[in-house]
mmCIF file of C-alpha atoms in Angstrom:
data_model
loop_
_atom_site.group_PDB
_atom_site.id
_atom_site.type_symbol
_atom_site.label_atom_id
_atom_site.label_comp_id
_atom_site.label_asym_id
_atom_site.label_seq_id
_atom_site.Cartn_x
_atom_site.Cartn_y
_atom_site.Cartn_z
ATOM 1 C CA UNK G 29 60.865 -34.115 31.541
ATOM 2 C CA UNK G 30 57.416 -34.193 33.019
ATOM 3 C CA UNK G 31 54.573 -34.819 31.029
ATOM 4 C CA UNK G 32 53.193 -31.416 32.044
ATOM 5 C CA UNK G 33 56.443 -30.021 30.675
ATOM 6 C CA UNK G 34 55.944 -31.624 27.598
ATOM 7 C CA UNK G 35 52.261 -30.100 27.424
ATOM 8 C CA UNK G 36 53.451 -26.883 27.984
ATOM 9 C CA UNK G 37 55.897 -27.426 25.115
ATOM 10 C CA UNK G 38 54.007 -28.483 23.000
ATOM 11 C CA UNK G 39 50.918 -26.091 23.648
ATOM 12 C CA UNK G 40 53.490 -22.364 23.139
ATOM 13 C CA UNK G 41 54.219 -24.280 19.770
ATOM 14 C CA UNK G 42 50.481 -24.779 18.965
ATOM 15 C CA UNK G 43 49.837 -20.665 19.737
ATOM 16 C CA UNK G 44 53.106 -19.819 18.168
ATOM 17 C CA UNK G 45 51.847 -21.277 14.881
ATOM 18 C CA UNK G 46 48.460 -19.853 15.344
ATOM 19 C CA UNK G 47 49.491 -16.351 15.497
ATOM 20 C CA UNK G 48 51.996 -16.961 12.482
ATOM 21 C CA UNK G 49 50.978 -14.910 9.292
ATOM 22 C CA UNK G 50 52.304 -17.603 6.758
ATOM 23 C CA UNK G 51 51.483 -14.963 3.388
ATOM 24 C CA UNK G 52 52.403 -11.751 3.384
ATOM 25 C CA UNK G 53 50.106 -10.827 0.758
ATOM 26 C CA UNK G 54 46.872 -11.793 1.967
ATOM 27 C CA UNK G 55 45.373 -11.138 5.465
ATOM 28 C CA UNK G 56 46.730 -13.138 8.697
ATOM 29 C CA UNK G 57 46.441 -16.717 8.365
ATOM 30 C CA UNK G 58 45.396 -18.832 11.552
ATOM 31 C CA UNK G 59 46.154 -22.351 11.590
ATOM 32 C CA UNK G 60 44.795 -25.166 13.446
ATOM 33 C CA UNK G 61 46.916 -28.547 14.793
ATOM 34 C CA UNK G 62 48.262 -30.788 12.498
ATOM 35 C CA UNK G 63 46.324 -34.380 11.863
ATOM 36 C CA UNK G 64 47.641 -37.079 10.060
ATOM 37 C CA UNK G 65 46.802 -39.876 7.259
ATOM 38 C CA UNK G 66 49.584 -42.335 7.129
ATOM 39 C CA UNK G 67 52.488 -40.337 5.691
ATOM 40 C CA UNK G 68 50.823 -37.169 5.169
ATOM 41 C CA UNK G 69 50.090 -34.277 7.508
ATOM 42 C CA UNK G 70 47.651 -31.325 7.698
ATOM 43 C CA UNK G 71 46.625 -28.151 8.868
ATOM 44 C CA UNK G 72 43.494 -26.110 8.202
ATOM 45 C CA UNK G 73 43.991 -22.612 8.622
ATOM 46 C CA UNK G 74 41.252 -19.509 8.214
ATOM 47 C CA UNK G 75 41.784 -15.992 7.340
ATOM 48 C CA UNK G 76 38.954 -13.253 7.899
ATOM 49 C CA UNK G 77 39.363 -9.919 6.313
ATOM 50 C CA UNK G 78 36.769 -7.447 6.904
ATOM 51 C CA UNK G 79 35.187 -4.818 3.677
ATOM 52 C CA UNK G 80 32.134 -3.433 3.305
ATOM 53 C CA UNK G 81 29.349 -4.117 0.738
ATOM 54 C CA UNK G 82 27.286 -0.579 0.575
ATOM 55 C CA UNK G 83 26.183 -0.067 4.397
ATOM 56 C CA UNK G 84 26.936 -3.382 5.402
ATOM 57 C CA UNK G 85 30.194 -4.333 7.084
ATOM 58 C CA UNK G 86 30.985 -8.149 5.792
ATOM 59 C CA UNK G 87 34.063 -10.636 6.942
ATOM 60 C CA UNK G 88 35.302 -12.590 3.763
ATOM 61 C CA UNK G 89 36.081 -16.318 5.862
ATOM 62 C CA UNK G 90 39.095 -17.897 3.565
ATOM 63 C CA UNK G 91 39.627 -21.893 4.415
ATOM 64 C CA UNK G 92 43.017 -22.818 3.637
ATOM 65 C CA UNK G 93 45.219 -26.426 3.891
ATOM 66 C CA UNK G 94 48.795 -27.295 4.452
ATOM 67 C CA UNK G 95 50.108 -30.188 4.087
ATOM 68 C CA UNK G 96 53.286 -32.006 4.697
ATOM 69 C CA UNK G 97 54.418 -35.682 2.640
ATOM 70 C CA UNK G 98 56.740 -36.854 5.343
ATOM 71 C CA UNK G 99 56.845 -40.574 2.919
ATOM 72 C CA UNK G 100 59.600 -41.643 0.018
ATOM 73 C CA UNK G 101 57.010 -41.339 -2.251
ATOM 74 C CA UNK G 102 55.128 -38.732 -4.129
ATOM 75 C CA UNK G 103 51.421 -38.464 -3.192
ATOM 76 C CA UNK G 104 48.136 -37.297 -4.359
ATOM 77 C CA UNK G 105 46.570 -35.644 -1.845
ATOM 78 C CA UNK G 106 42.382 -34.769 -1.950
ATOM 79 C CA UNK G 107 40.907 -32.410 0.990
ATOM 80 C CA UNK G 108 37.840 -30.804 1.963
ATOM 81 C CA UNK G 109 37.077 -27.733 4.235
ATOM 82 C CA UNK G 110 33.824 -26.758 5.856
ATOM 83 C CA UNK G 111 32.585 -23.753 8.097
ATOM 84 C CA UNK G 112 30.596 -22.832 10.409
ATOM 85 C CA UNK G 113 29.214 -20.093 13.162
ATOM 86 C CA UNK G 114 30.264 -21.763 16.267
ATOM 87 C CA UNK G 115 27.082 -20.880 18.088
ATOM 88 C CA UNK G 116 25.038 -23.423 17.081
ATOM 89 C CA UNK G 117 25.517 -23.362 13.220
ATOM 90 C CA UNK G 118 25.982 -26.674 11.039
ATOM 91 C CA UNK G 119 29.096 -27.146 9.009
ATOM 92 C CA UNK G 120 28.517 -26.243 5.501
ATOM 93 C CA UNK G 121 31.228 -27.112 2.914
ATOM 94 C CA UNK G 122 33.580 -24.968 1.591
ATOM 95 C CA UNK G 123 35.382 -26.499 -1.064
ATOM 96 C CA UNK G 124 37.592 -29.277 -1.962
ATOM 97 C CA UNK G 125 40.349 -29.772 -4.002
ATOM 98 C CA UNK G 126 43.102 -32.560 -5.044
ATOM 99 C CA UNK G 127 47.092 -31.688 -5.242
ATOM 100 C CA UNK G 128 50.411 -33.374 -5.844
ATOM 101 C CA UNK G 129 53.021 -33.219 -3.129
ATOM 102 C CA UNK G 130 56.107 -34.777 -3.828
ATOM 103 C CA UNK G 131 57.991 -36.952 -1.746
ATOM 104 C CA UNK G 132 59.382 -35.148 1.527
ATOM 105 C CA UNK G 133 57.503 -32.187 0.276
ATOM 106 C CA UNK G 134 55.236 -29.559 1.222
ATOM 107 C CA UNK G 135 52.149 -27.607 0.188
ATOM 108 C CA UNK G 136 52.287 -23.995 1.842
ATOM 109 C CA UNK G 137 48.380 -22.674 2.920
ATOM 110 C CA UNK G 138 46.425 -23.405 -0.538
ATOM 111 C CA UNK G 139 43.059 -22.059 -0.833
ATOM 112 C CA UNK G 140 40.137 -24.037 -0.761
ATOM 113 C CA UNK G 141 37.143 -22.114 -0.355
ATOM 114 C CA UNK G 142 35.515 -19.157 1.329
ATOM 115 C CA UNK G 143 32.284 -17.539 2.248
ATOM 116 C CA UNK G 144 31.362 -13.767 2.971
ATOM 117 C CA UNK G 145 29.466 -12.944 5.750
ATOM 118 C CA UNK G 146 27.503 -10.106 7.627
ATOM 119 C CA UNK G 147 29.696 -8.854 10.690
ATOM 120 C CA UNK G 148 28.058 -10.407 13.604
ATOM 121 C CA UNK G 149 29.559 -10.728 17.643
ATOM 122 C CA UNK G 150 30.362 -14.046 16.828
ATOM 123 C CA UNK G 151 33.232 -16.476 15.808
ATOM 124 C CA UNK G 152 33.404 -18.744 13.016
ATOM 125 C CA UNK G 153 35.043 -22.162 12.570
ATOM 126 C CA UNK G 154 36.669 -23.972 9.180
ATOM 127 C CA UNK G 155 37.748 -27.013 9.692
ATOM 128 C CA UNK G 156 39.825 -29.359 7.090
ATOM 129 C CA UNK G 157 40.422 -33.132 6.350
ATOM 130 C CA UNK G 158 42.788 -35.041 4.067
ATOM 131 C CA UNK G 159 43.530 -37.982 2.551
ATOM 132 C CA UNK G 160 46.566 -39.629 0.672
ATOM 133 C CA UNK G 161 45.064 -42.171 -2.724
ATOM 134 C CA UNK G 162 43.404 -44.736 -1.285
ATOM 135 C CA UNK G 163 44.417 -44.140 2.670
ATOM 136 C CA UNK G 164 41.488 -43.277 5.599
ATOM 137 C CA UNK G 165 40.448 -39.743 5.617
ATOM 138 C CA UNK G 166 42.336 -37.824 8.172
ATOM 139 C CA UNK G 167 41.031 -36.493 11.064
ATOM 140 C CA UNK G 168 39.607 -32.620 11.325
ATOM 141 C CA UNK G 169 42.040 -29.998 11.764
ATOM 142 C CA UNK G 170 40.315 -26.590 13.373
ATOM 143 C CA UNK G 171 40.949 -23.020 12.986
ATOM 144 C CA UNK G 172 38.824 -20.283 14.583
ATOM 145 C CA UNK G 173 38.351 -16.682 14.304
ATOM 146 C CA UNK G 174 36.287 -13.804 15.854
ATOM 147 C CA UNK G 175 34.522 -12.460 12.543
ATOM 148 C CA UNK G 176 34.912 -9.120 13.004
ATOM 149 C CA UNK G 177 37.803 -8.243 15.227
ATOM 150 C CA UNK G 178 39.521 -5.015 13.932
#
């Protein structure tokens, strides 16, 4: 196989995942692509649900993280998430947060933080890094979404 074939592959995967809800209880959870810190993988994800605070329409922006222990050993895992309007706005953290995964285990999307906004034509950005004890700080993982789609 070609390595355009691959890259096709590989990028109906990426939007399949993206347009996955992954809990039916809260809005529609977007994730980004997976990064990695030795043995341990991650995904930030976003969720925007509109409401309405007296006459003004607002977008509560959820930042989320999965992550996946693919070692033989248990880890702690710490991560951060930050967001941002993509036109031109700095990153502002989130949250951060610190969980267990065991060995060959997973963390579904866990909450890390989240910010309410005015609605506004724009689209927002979280993105999410991890790290296993004492390994490098993963790279980011991204997740976009238009703030106040319908």
């Amino acid at each position: 196989m070609s390595a355009r074939g691959i890259g096709a592959i590989l990028s109906v995967a990426a939007l399949t995942a993206l347009a996955s809800p992954t809990n039916a209880h809260a809005a529609a959870i977007a994730c980004g692509g997976g990064v990695s810190t030795g043995r341990v993988a991650v995904n930030g994800c976003i969720s925007a649900q509109r409401g309405k605070e007296g006459r003004v329409y607002v977008r509560e922006i959820t930042a989320y993280v999965k992550a996946r222990n693919t070692g033989p050993r248990a880890a702690n895992i710490s991560y951060e998430a930050f967001f941002r309007v993509v036109s031109g706005g700095h990153w502002v953290k989130l949250g951060s947060g610190r969980t267990y995964v065991p060995a060959g285990g997973t963390v579904e999307a866990t909450e890390v933080g989240s910010s309410t906004r005015p609605c506004g034509p724009v689209k927002v950005e979280i993105r999410v890094h991890a790290r296993a004890d004492r390994a490098d700080w993963s790279g980011w993982s991204t997740a976009a979404t238009a703030q106040c789609q319908t």
